[in-house]
Amino acid sequence: MKHSKIGSKTDFRKLGREIARNKYIYLIMSFGIFYLILFSYVPMRGLLLAFKDYKVRRGIMGSPWVGFAHFERLFREADFRRAFVNTLQISFGRILFQFPFPILIAILVNELRGGKGKKALQTIYTFPHFLSWVIVAVVVGNVFESDGAANQLIQLFGGEPRLFLADKTLFRPLLYFTDVWKESGWSSIIYLSAISAISGELYEAAAVDGANRLQRIVHITLPGIRSTVVVMLLLAVGGVMNGGFDQIFNMSNPTVQKVSDIIDTYIYRITFTQATDFGFSTAVGLFKSVINFVLLVSFDFVARKFEGRGIME
Amino acid sequence: MRGKQGSGKRGTTRRRIKPSTVLIAAILGIWGLMILYPFYNVVIVSFMTEKEYVRTAFVLFPKELTLDAYMRVFSNARIWSGYRSTLLIVALGVPFNLFLTVTLAYALSKKSFPGKRFFNFLVVFTMYFSGGVIPLYLLVKDLGLMGSLASVIVTYGVSVYYMIIIKNYFLGIPDSLREAAQIDGANDLVIMLRIYLPMSTPVLATFLLFFLVDRWNSWYEGMLYLTDAKKWPLQLVLREIVATSQKTEPGMAMGLLAKRENFGMGIKMASVVVTMAPIMVAFPFLQKYFMRGMTMGAVKE
């Protein structure tokens, strides 16, 4: 007993010395930490509103409690239920249809010999990523206008022109396509760098054994990027509560709202364009954040366990 | 299957380009054209005369070029105020981002100090959980920033994602350098300024660019916090220009006829060009820096 007490005292002194020795580290860190406390942690106090009837004049703390009333209303609200289902459908649609594209592009680009052409292609592929959805919605939207290129092409082959942007059955495929158009080139870089980490000897040995290109891709390239693919997939599944606010907000219109409204666009609409009920809106946001958190933590755990790295690193 | 196609035709040429190579190049080339075409279309329409556009909206090579749309865009005070706001946001916001993110990355790259795990958790936790839109909105209100450009600048500070990548880069700088400097009596601040930052200039340049693009493209915060449209950043101004010229298109179902009746289109497209021009012009020269940032994020060890 006595020993440990003395021990802890010297430990304490040692700790003090360690802190003093690192005082500049704390100083350097203080700006970022202070920032995150103010802009990430202080707002979390606002989550109390999810259980309160917000009165502007009484503030967050002074507003009266209402328990789970907002959440009870939430599950009764048809618009919310629709947004929730849409979010999941769109997110899984994205995983199903969009996820393979960057991998495919990376594999194909990797098959090209380096040179000016390859470089130019990659510049073109990655460029749209650097534009906002405000811009991309217009740029790509044009192609799908009533007399845009897509309809010209359809008519060329004898088909009937379609109103892509106002068609409930076509709107989601359009979302997937435009997001592939904007992001798959950029996302392919992750896979390309994973491919470049594969040992060249493997390919040489396969060539000696007479493996053709497709066999090399299937037996060397794909297994070589497996871990990257799994981590990216887990990250995508972890983010299913998002659905892509920026894109949908800029591309959708009232005609397709039934199939395009996701939780985030729903929150925006009820908060800033309809009768404002901050308590209820916060409850919707909290509901989303909690599910999001649980998903991310679980998939991060899975990634760490099986792939040896977290999904966020 | 793929390899067989047309193998007789190209496989026997002298340079021995494999048919599968031709196929791959063709697929990638077509995808490249599919990405380029919408941009080409935007630029073309922005230079087209109203008459020609009304006649046929789908044109590959216009007969006549005009600067009318650009004249009207540049005489729009909103575009100028948008540019001013965006430039202010970039000029003040990017150093703010870099300072907060890099200092945090440096501190957390130090091997061990009391409380490191706690601080690390504090930082990373914000990536997994956030208060959401409304609590942040109320904070901005409480801070008295509503309606001021400061709201847009200040609500984007630390990027934890970029921080982790920069931190991993710092971790790759040999510890012996730090130790040697410590023996010479340098403290952590001096070590950061004299050793770590000078050794990381390419990385810092990369993230400066990332922040620059993030800032240039931001519109959502402005939409929430800037009540006065005169303060709106360029992207938000563009959003409005696009929205108002769509409004004159009555009833989406009548789209085929309705769009011919107004010429918001040229102005719309010229505004798009004006908004994306800086990125479009600079991108080919900066692409390698961006790619380096992405690659750094993917390969840690």
PDB file of C-alpha atoms in Angstrom, chain B residues 16-274:
ATOM      1  CA  ARG B  16       1.726  -5.574 -82.323  1.00  0.00           C
ATOM      2  CA  ILE B  17      -0.836  -3.487 -80.488  1.00  0.00           C
ATOM      3  CA  LYS B  18      -3.102  -5.969 -78.816  1.00  0.00           C
ATOM      4  CA  PRO B  19      -6.771  -5.836 -79.763  1.00  0.00           C
ATOM      5  CA  SER B  20      -7.672  -5.680 -76.101  1.00  0.00           C
ATOM      6  CA  THR B  21      -5.560  -2.540 -75.800  1.00  0.00           C
ATOM      7  CA  VAL B  22      -7.518  -0.983 -78.628  1.00  0.00           C
ATOM      8  CA  LEU B  23     -10.765  -1.919 -76.932  1.00  0.00           C
ATOM      9  CA  ILE B  24      -9.653  -0.496 -73.598  1.00  0.00           C
ATOM     10  CA  ALA B  25      -8.408   2.703 -75.199  1.00  0.00           C
ATOM     11  CA  ALA B  26     -11.715   3.021 -77.054  1.00  0.00           C
ATOM     12  CA  ILE B  27     -13.805   2.565 -73.905  1.00  0.00           C
ATOM     13  CA  LEU B  28     -11.712   5.051 -71.962  1.00  0.00           C
ATOM     14  CA  GLY B  29     -11.723   7.485 -74.865  1.00  0.00           C
ATOM     15  CA  ILE B  30     -15.493   7.394 -75.172  1.00  0.00           C
ATOM     16  CA  TRP B  31     -15.855   7.928 -71.434  1.00  0.00           C
ATOM     17  CA  GLY B  32     -13.503  10.899 -71.749  1.00  0.00           C
ATOM     18  CA  LEU B  33     -15.641  12.370 -74.529  1.00  0.00           C
ATOM     19  CA  MET B  34     -18.766  11.819 -72.442  1.00  0.00           C
ATOM     20  CA  ILE B  35     -17.198  13.892 -69.702  1.00  0.00           C
ATOM     21  CA  LEU B  36     -15.984  16.593 -72.066  1.00  0.00           C
ATOM     22  CA  TYR B  37     -19.123  16.992 -74.160  1.00  0.00           C
ATOM     23  CA  PRO B  38     -21.350  18.651 -71.498  1.00  0.00           C
ATOM     24  CA  PHE B  39     -18.641  21.250 -70.893  1.00  0.00           C
ATOM     25  CA  TYR B  40     -18.249  21.849 -74.588  1.00  0.00           C
ATOM     26  CA  ASN B  41     -21.986  22.270 -74.859  1.00  0.00           C
ATOM     27  CA  VAL B  42     -22.049  24.833 -72.046  1.00  0.00           C
ATOM     28  CA  VAL B  43     -19.293  26.874 -73.650  1.00  0.00           C
ATOM     29  CA  ILE B  44     -20.868  26.691 -77.106  1.00  0.00           C
ATOM     30  CA  VAL B  45     -24.299  27.786 -75.928  1.00  0.00           C
ATOM     31  CA  SER B  46     -22.764  30.666 -73.990  1.00  0.00           C
ATOM     32  CA  PHE B  47     -21.333  32.003 -77.268  1.00  0.00           C
ATOM     33  CA  MET B  48     -24.331  31.249 -79.455  1.00  0.00           C
ATOM     34  CA  THR B  49     -26.684  33.871 -80.812  1.00  0.00           C
ATOM     35  CA  GLU B  50     -30.202  33.867 -79.517  1.00  0.00           C
ATOM     36  CA  LYS B  51     -31.598  33.307 -82.992  1.00  0.00           C
ATOM     37  CA  GLU B  52     -29.593  30.201 -83.656  1.00  0.00           C
ATOM     38  CA  TYR B  53     -30.306  28.698 -80.235  1.00  0.00           C
ATOM     39  CA  VAL B  54     -34.033  29.194 -80.582  1.00  0.00           C
ATOM     40  CA  ARG B  55     -33.976  27.452 -83.947  1.00  0.00           C
ATOM     41  CA  THR B  56     -32.090  24.397 -82.769  1.00  0.00           C
ATOM     42  CA  ALA B  57     -30.855  23.941 -79.266  1.00  0.00           C
ATOM     43  CA  PHE B  58     -28.693  21.012 -80.218  1.00  0.00           C
ATOM     44  CA  VAL B  59     -25.695  22.353 -82.073  1.00  0.00           C
ATOM     45  CA  LEU B  60     -22.191  21.013 -82.317  1.00  0.00           C
ATOM     46  CA  PHE B  61     -20.678  23.873 -84.320  1.00  0.00           C
ATOM     47  CA  PRO B  62     -22.529  27.196 -84.187  1.00  0.00           C
ATOM     48  CA  LYS B  63     -22.461  29.327 -87.306  1.00  0.00           C
ATOM     49  CA  GLU B  64     -22.232  32.602 -85.492  1.00  0.00           C
ATOM     50  CA  LEU B  65     -20.516  33.526 -82.245  1.00  0.00           C
ATOM     51  CA  THR B  66     -21.448  36.382 -79.983  1.00  0.00           C
ATOM     52  CA  LEU B  67     -20.405  37.829 -76.663  1.00  0.00           C
ATOM     53  CA  ASP B  68     -23.919  39.071 -75.891  1.00  0.00           C
ATOM     54  CA  ALA B  69     -24.498  36.663 -73.041  1.00  0.00           C
ATOM     55  CA  TYR B  70     -21.169  37.577 -71.437  1.00  0.00           C
ATOM     56  CA  MET B  71     -21.896  41.287 -71.784  1.00  0.00           C
ATOM     57  CA  ARG B  72     -25.138  40.775 -69.920  1.00  0.00           C
ATOM     58  CA  VAL B  73     -23.543  38.572 -67.293  1.00  0.00           C
ATOM     59  CA  PHE B  74     -20.774  41.071 -66.629  1.00  0.00           C
ATOM     60  CA  SER B  75     -23.228  43.930 -66.439  1.00  0.00           C
ATOM     61  CA  ASN B  76     -25.022  42.006 -63.701  1.00  0.00           C
ATOM     62  CA  ALA B  77     -23.985  43.536 -60.381  1.00  0.00           C
ATOM     63  CA  ARG B  78     -24.746  40.230 -58.662  1.00  0.00           C
ATOM     64  CA  ILE B  79     -21.938  38.459 -60.485  1.00  0.00           C
ATOM     65  CA  TRP B  80     -19.456  41.072 -59.310  1.00  0.00           C
ATOM     66  CA  SER B  81     -20.672  41.010 -55.733  1.00  0.00           C
ATOM     67  CA  GLY B  82     -20.554  37.215 -55.914  1.00  0.00           C
ATOM     68  CA  TYR B  83     -16.961  37.318 -57.069  1.00  0.00           C
ATOM     69  CA  ARG B  84     -16.080  39.750 -54.319  1.00  0.00           C
ATOM     70  CA  SER B  85     -17.660  37.585 -51.618  1.00  0.00           C
ATOM     71  CA  THR B  86     -16.072  34.412 -52.912  1.00  0.00           C
ATOM     72  CA  LEU B  87     -12.626  36.017 -53.142  1.00  0.00           C
ATOM     73  CA  LEU B  88     -12.984  37.354 -49.602  1.00  0.00           C
ATOM     74  CA  ILE B  89     -14.078  33.947 -48.337  1.00  0.00           C
ATOM     75  CA  VAL B  90     -11.129  32.302 -50.079  1.00  0.00           C
ATOM     76  CA  ALA B  91      -8.573  34.896 -48.991  1.00  0.00           C
ATOM     77  CA  LEU B  92      -9.563  34.767 -45.332  1.00  0.00           C
ATOM     78  CA  GLY B  93     -10.907  31.241 -45.139  1.00  0.00           C
ATOM     79  CA  VAL B  94      -8.067  29.247 -46.651  1.00  0.00           C
ATOM     80  CA  PRO B  95      -5.370  30.540 -44.237  1.00  0.00           C
ATOM     81  CA  PHE B  96      -7.833  29.933 -41.404  1.00  0.00           C
ATOM     82  CA  ASN B  97      -8.322  26.295 -42.543  1.00  0.00           C
ATOM     83  CA  LEU B  98      -4.627  25.689 -43.079  1.00  0.00           C
ATOM     84  CA  PHE B  99      -3.546  27.166 -39.769  1.00  0.00           C
ATOM     85  CA  LEU B 100      -6.037  25.187 -37.678  1.00  0.00           C
ATOM     86  CA  THR B 101      -5.635  21.926 -39.559  1.00  0.00           C
ATOM     87  CA  VAL B 102      -1.846  21.916 -39.844  1.00  0.00           C
ATOM     88  CA  THR B 103      -1.172  22.916 -36.233  1.00  0.00           C
ATOM     89  CA  LEU B 104      -3.475  20.162 -35.043  1.00  0.00           C
ATOM     90  CA  ALA B 105      -1.835  17.641 -37.367  1.00  0.00           C
ATOM     91  CA  TYR B 106       1.613  18.569 -36.121  1.00  0.00           C
ATOM     92  CA  ALA B 107       0.688  18.338 -32.442  1.00  0.00           C
ATOM     93  CA  LEU B 108      -1.009  14.965 -32.857  1.00  0.00           C
ATOM     94  CA  SER B 109       1.948  13.633 -34.868  1.00  0.00           C
ATOM     95  CA  LYS B 110       4.157  13.829 -31.787  1.00  0.00           C
ATOM     96  CA  LYS B 111       4.806  10.328 -30.534  1.00  0.00           C
ATOM     97  CA  SER B 112       3.572  10.720 -27.004  1.00  0.00           C
ATOM     98  CA  PHE B 113       2.548  13.377 -24.576  1.00  0.00           C
ATOM     99  CA  PRO B 114       0.132  13.305 -21.656  1.00  0.00           C
ATOM    100  CA  GLY B 115      -3.448  13.297 -22.888  1.00  0.00           C
ATOM    101  CA  LYS B 116      -2.616  12.487 -26.507  1.00  0.00           C
ATOM    102  CA  ARG B 117      -5.133   9.680 -26.725  1.00  0.00           C
ATOM    103  CA  PHE B 118      -7.821  11.889 -25.236  1.00  0.00           C
ATOM    104  CA  PHE B 119      -7.187  14.760 -27.627  1.00  0.00           C
ATOM    105  CA  ASN B 120      -6.974  12.415 -30.564  1.00  0.00           C
ATOM    106  CA  PHE B 121     -10.340  10.944 -29.626  1.00  0.00           C
ATOM    107  CA  LEU B 122     -11.820  14.415 -29.166  1.00  0.00           C
ATOM    108  CA  VAL B 123     -10.782  15.315 -32.701  1.00  0.00           C
ATOM    109  CA  VAL B 124     -11.684  12.091 -34.492  1.00  0.00           C
ATOM    110  CA  PHE B 125     -15.045  11.757 -32.755  1.00  0.00           C
ATOM    111  CA  THR B 126     -16.279  14.807 -34.677  1.00  0.00           C
ATOM    112  CA  MET B 127     -16.019  12.754 -37.869  1.00  0.00           C
ATOM    113  CA  TYR B 128     -18.416  10.167 -36.528  1.00  0.00           C
ATOM    114  CA  PHE B 129     -20.982  12.329 -34.833  1.00  0.00           C
ATOM    115  CA  SER B 130     -22.202  15.856 -35.313  1.00  0.00           C
ATOM    116  CA  GLY B 131     -24.945  17.985 -33.863  1.00  0.00           C
ATOM    117  CA  GLY B 132     -26.419  18.566 -37.282  1.00  0.00           C
ATOM    118  CA  VAL B 133     -27.697  21.607 -39.123  1.00  0.00           C
ATOM    119  CA  ILE B 134     -29.975  23.251 -36.598  1.00  0.00           C
ATOM    120  CA  PRO B 135     -27.680  23.317 -33.539  1.00  0.00           C
ATOM    121  CA  LEU B 136     -24.907  24.836 -35.690  1.00  0.00           C
ATOM    122  CA  TYR B 137     -27.367  27.324 -37.137  1.00  0.00           C
ATOM    123  CA  LEU B 138     -28.378  28.390 -33.637  1.00  0.00           C
ATOM    124  CA  LEU B 139     -24.735  28.703 -32.592  1.00  0.00           C
ATOM    125  CA  VAL B 140     -23.999  30.997 -35.533  1.00  0.00           C
ATOM    126  CA  LYS B 141     -27.021  33.018 -34.470  1.00  0.00           C
ATOM    127  CA  ASP B 142     -25.880  33.127 -30.836  1.00  0.00           C
ATOM    128  CA  LEU B 143     -22.429  34.279 -31.884  1.00  0.00           C
ATOM    129  CA  GLY B 144     -24.060  37.157 -33.740  1.00  0.00           C
ATOM    130  CA  LEU B 145     -22.574  36.066 -37.072  1.00  0.00           C
ATOM    131  CA  MET B 146     -25.847  35.699 -38.947  1.00  0.00           C
ATOM    132  CA  GLY B 147     -25.772  37.708 -42.154  1.00  0.00           C
ATOM    133  CA  SER B 148     -22.042  38.305 -42.012  1.00  0.00           C
ATOM    134  CA  LEU B 149     -19.452  36.704 -44.290  1.00  0.00           C
ATOM    135  CA  ALA B 150     -17.650  35.682 -41.103  1.00  0.00           C
ATOM    136  CA  SER B 151     -20.314  33.019 -40.591  1.00  0.00           C
ATOM    137  CA  VAL B 152     -19.286  31.263 -43.802  1.00  0.00           C
ATOM    138  CA  ILE B 153     -15.582  31.617 -43.067  1.00  0.00           C
ATOM    139  CA  VAL B 154     -15.714  30.483 -39.476  1.00  0.00           C
ATOM    140  CA  THR B 155     -18.040  27.475 -39.749  1.00  0.00           C
ATOM    141  CA  TYR B 156     -15.447  25.625 -41.850  1.00  0.00           C
ATOM    142  CA  GLY B 157     -12.233  25.420 -39.885  1.00  0.00           C
ATOM    143  CA  VAL B 158     -10.531  22.138 -39.097  1.00  0.00           C
ATOM    144  CA  SER B 159     -10.922  19.439 -41.706  1.00  0.00           C
ATOM    145  CA  VAL B 160     -10.341  16.302 -39.665  1.00  0.00           C
ATOM    146  CA  TYR B 161     -10.043  14.202 -42.810  1.00  0.00           C
ATOM    147  CA  TYR B 162      -7.243  16.358 -44.252  1.00  0.00           C
ATOM    148  CA  MET B 163      -5.711  16.621 -40.766  1.00  0.00           C
ATOM    149  CA  ILE B 164      -5.273  12.851 -40.583  1.00  0.00           C
ATOM    150  CA  ILE B 165      -3.545  12.747 -43.982  1.00  0.00           C
ATOM    151  CA  ILE B 166      -1.185  15.591 -43.058  1.00  0.00           C
ATOM    152  CA  LYS B 167      -0.518  13.962 -39.695  1.00  0.00           C
ATOM    153  CA  ASN B 168       0.386  10.697 -41.410  1.00  0.00           C
ATOM    154  CA  TYR B 169       2.808  12.605 -43.589  1.00  0.00           C
ATOM    155  CA  PHE B 170       4.408  14.227 -40.534  1.00  0.00           C
ATOM    156  CA  LEU B 171       4.717  10.762 -38.980  1.00  0.00           C
ATOM    157  CA  GLY B 172       6.887   9.793 -41.931  1.00  0.00           C
ATOM    158  CA  ILE B 173       9.488  12.433 -41.065  1.00  0.00           C
ATOM    159  CA  PRO B 174      12.232  10.645 -39.116  1.00  0.00           C
ATOM    160  CA  ASP B 175      12.085  11.181 -35.363  1.00  0.00           C
ATOM    161  CA  SER B 176      15.846  11.522 -35.251  1.00  0.00           C
ATOM    162  CA  LEU B 177      15.500  15.005 -36.743  1.00  0.00           C
ATOM    163  CA  ARG B 178      13.228  16.037 -33.919  1.00  0.00           C
ATOM    164  CA  GLU B 179      15.521  14.528 -31.324  1.00  0.00           C
ATOM    165  CA  ALA B 180      18.620  16.152 -32.760  1.00  0.00           C
ATOM    166  CA  ALA B 181      16.908  19.530 -32.698  1.00  0.00           C
ATOM    167  CA  GLN B 182      15.776  18.939 -29.128  1.00  0.00           C
ATOM    168  CA  ILE B 183      19.345  18.263 -28.058  1.00  0.00           C
ATOM    169  CA  ASP B 184      20.268  21.571 -29.639  1.00  0.00           C
ATOM    170  CA  GLY B 185      17.680  23.167 -27.370  1.00  0.00           C
ATOM    171  CA  ALA B 186      14.864  23.695 -29.863  1.00  0.00           C
ATOM    172  CA  ASN B 187      11.324  23.476 -28.507  1.00  0.00           C
ATOM    173  CA  ASP B 188       8.333  21.941 -30.302  1.00  0.00           C
ATOM    174  CA  LEU B 189       7.277  25.249 -31.799  1.00  0.00           C
ATOM    175  CA  VAL B 190      10.708  25.877 -33.287  1.00  0.00           C
ATOM    176  CA  ILE B 191      10.868  22.282 -34.521  1.00  0.00           C
ATOM    177  CA  MET B 192       7.549  22.737 -36.291  1.00  0.00           C
ATOM    178  CA  LEU B 193       8.532  26.010 -37.921  1.00  0.00           C
ATOM    179  CA  ARG B 194      12.130  25.128 -38.792  1.00  0.00           C
ATOM    180  CA  ILE B 195      11.932  21.424 -39.616  1.00  0.00           C
ATOM    181  CA  TYR B 196       8.444  20.024 -40.166  1.00  0.00           C
ATOM    182  CA  LEU B 197       6.853  22.800 -42.182  1.00  0.00           C
ATOM    183  CA  PRO B 198       9.824  23.417 -44.516  1.00  0.00           C
ATOM    184  CA  MET B 199      10.056  19.670 -45.144  1.00  0.00           C
ATOM    185  CA  SER B 200       6.376  19.491 -46.038  1.00  0.00           C
ATOM    186  CA  THR B 201       5.919  22.343 -48.487  1.00  0.00           C
ATOM    187  CA  PRO B 202       4.593  20.118 -51.311  1.00  0.00           C
ATOM    188  CA  VAL B 203       2.033  18.619 -48.938  1.00  0.00           C
ATOM    189  CA  LEU B 204       1.046  22.001 -47.595  1.00  0.00           C
ATOM    190  CA  ALA B 205       0.663  23.253 -51.166  1.00  0.00           C
ATOM    191  CA  THR B 206      -1.598  20.307 -51.917  1.00  0.00           C
ATOM    192  CA  PHE B 207      -3.894  20.998 -49.006  1.00  0.00           C
ATOM    193  CA  LEU B 208      -3.866  24.708 -49.666  1.00  0.00           C
ATOM    194  CA  LEU B 209      -5.330  23.795 -53.047  1.00  0.00           C
ATOM    195  CA  PHE B 210      -7.900  21.454 -51.536  1.00  0.00           C
ATOM    196  CA  PHE B 211      -9.073  24.140 -49.150  1.00  0.00           C
ATOM    197  CA  LEU B 212      -9.105  26.651 -51.983  1.00  0.00           C
ATOM    198  CA  VAL B 213     -11.415  24.470 -54.042  1.00  0.00           C
ATOM    199  CA  ASP B 214     -13.627  23.713 -51.035  1.00  0.00           C
ATOM    200  CA  ARG B 215     -13.990  27.416 -50.377  1.00  0.00           C
ATOM    201  CA  TRP B 216     -14.541  28.317 -54.001  1.00  0.00           C
ATOM    202  CA  ASN B 217     -17.322  25.763 -54.260  1.00  0.00           C
ATOM    203  CA  SER B 218     -19.117  26.461 -51.010  1.00  0.00           C
ATOM    204  CA  TRP B 219     -22.693  27.651 -51.241  1.00  0.00           C
ATOM    205  CA  TYR B 220     -24.657  25.815 -48.565  1.00  0.00           C
ATOM    206  CA  GLU B 221     -23.389  27.836 -45.604  1.00  0.00           C
ATOM    207  CA  GLY B 222     -24.025  31.039 -47.517  1.00  0.00           C
ATOM    208  CA  MET B 223     -27.569  29.932 -48.240  1.00  0.00           C
ATOM    209  CA  LEU B 224     -28.191  29.293 -44.542  1.00  0.00           C
ATOM    210  CA  TYR B 225     -26.439  32.225 -42.941  1.00  0.00           C
ATOM    211  CA  LEU B 226     -26.333  35.058 -45.471  1.00  0.00           C
ATOM    212  CA  THR B 227     -29.695  36.737 -45.459  1.00  0.00           C
ATOM    213  CA  ASP B 228     -28.567  39.597 -47.698  1.00  0.00           C
ATOM    214  CA  ALA B 229     -28.212  38.396 -51.298  1.00  0.00           C
ATOM    215  CA  LYS B 230     -25.597  41.086 -51.943  1.00  0.00           C
ATOM    216  CA  LYS B 231     -23.206  39.099 -49.792  1.00  0.00           C
ATOM    217  CA  TRP B 232     -23.816  35.779 -51.494  1.00  0.00           C
ATOM    218  CA  PRO B 233     -20.813  33.910 -52.849  1.00  0.00           C
ATOM    219  CA  LEU B 234     -20.588  33.279 -56.572  1.00  0.00           C
ATOM    220  CA  GLN B 235     -21.966  29.733 -56.447  1.00  0.00           C
ATOM    221  CA  LEU B 236     -25.102  30.901 -54.718  1.00  0.00           C
ATOM    222  CA  VAL B 237     -25.539  33.737 -57.207  1.00  0.00           C
ATOM    223  CA  LEU B 238     -25.238  31.178 -59.978  1.00  0.00           C
ATOM    224  CA  ARG B 239     -27.838  29.006 -58.297  1.00  0.00           C
ATOM    225  CA  GLU B 240     -30.224  31.899 -58.340  1.00  0.00           C
ATOM    226  CA  ILE B 241     -29.536  32.813 -61.964  1.00  0.00           C
ATOM    227  CA  VAL B 242     -30.187  29.210 -62.945  1.00  0.00           C
ATOM    228  CA  ALA B 243     -33.334  29.007 -60.847  1.00  0.00           C
ATOM    229  CA  THR B 244     -34.870  32.224 -62.182  1.00  0.00           C
ATOM    230  CA  SER B 245     -34.289  31.329 -65.796  1.00  0.00           C
ATOM    231  CA  GLN B 246     -35.949  27.998 -65.124  1.00  0.00           C
ATOM    232  CA  LYS B 247     -38.964  29.685 -63.645  1.00  0.00           C
ATOM    233  CA  THR B 248     -39.831  31.111 -67.045  1.00  0.00           C
ATOM    234  CA  GLU B 249     -40.229  27.565 -68.247  1.00  0.00           C
ATOM    235  CA  PRO B 250     -43.846  26.958 -67.317  1.00  0.00           C
ATOM    236  CA  GLY B 251     -44.933  23.410 -66.642  1.00  0.00           C
ATOM    237  CA  MET B 252     -42.147  20.874 -67.004  1.00  0.00           C
ATOM    238  CA  ALA B 253     -44.396  18.714 -69.154  1.00  0.00           C
ATOM    239  CA  MET B 254     -44.403  21.421 -71.814  1.00  0.00           C
ATOM    240  CA  GLY B 255     -40.641  21.636 -71.759  1.00  0.00           C
ATOM    241  CA  LEU B 256     -40.252  20.963 -75.451  1.00  0.00           C
ATOM    242  CA  LEU B 257     -42.079  24.096 -76.462  1.00  0.00           C
ATOM    243  CA  ALA B 258     -41.565  26.307 -73.481  1.00  0.00           C
ATOM    244  CA  LYS B 259     -37.801  26.481 -73.475  1.00  0.00           C
ATOM    245  CA  ARG B 260     -37.608  28.015 -76.897  1.00  0.00           C
ATOM    246  CA  GLU B 261     -39.482  31.036 -75.697  1.00  0.00           C
ATOM    247  CA  ASN B 262     -36.896  32.503 -73.432  1.00  0.00           C
ATOM    248  CA  PHE B 263     -33.248  33.083 -73.750  1.00  0.00           C
ATOM    249  CA  GLY B 264     -32.154  32.613 -70.224  1.00  0.00           C
ATOM    250  CA  MET B 265     -30.031  29.840 -71.610  1.00  0.00           C
ATOM    251  CA  GLY B 266     -27.124  31.863 -72.988  1.00  0.00           C
ATOM    252  CA  ILE B 267     -26.909  33.878 -69.799  1.00  0.00           C
ATOM    253  CA  LYS B 268     -27.243  30.761 -67.706  1.00  0.00           C
ATOM    254  CA  MET B 269     -24.375  29.107 -69.547  1.00  0.00           C
ATOM    255  CA  ALA B 270     -22.188  32.207 -69.551  1.00  0.00           C
ATOM    256  CA  SER B 271     -22.687  32.422 -65.777  1.00  0.00           C
ATOM    257  CA  VAL B 272     -21.650  28.796 -65.424  1.00  0.00           C
ATOM    258  CA  VAL B 273     -18.517  29.460 -67.464  1.00  0.00           C
ATOM    259  CA  VAL B 274     -17.670  32.522 -65.414  1.00  0.00           C
TER     260      VAL B 274
END
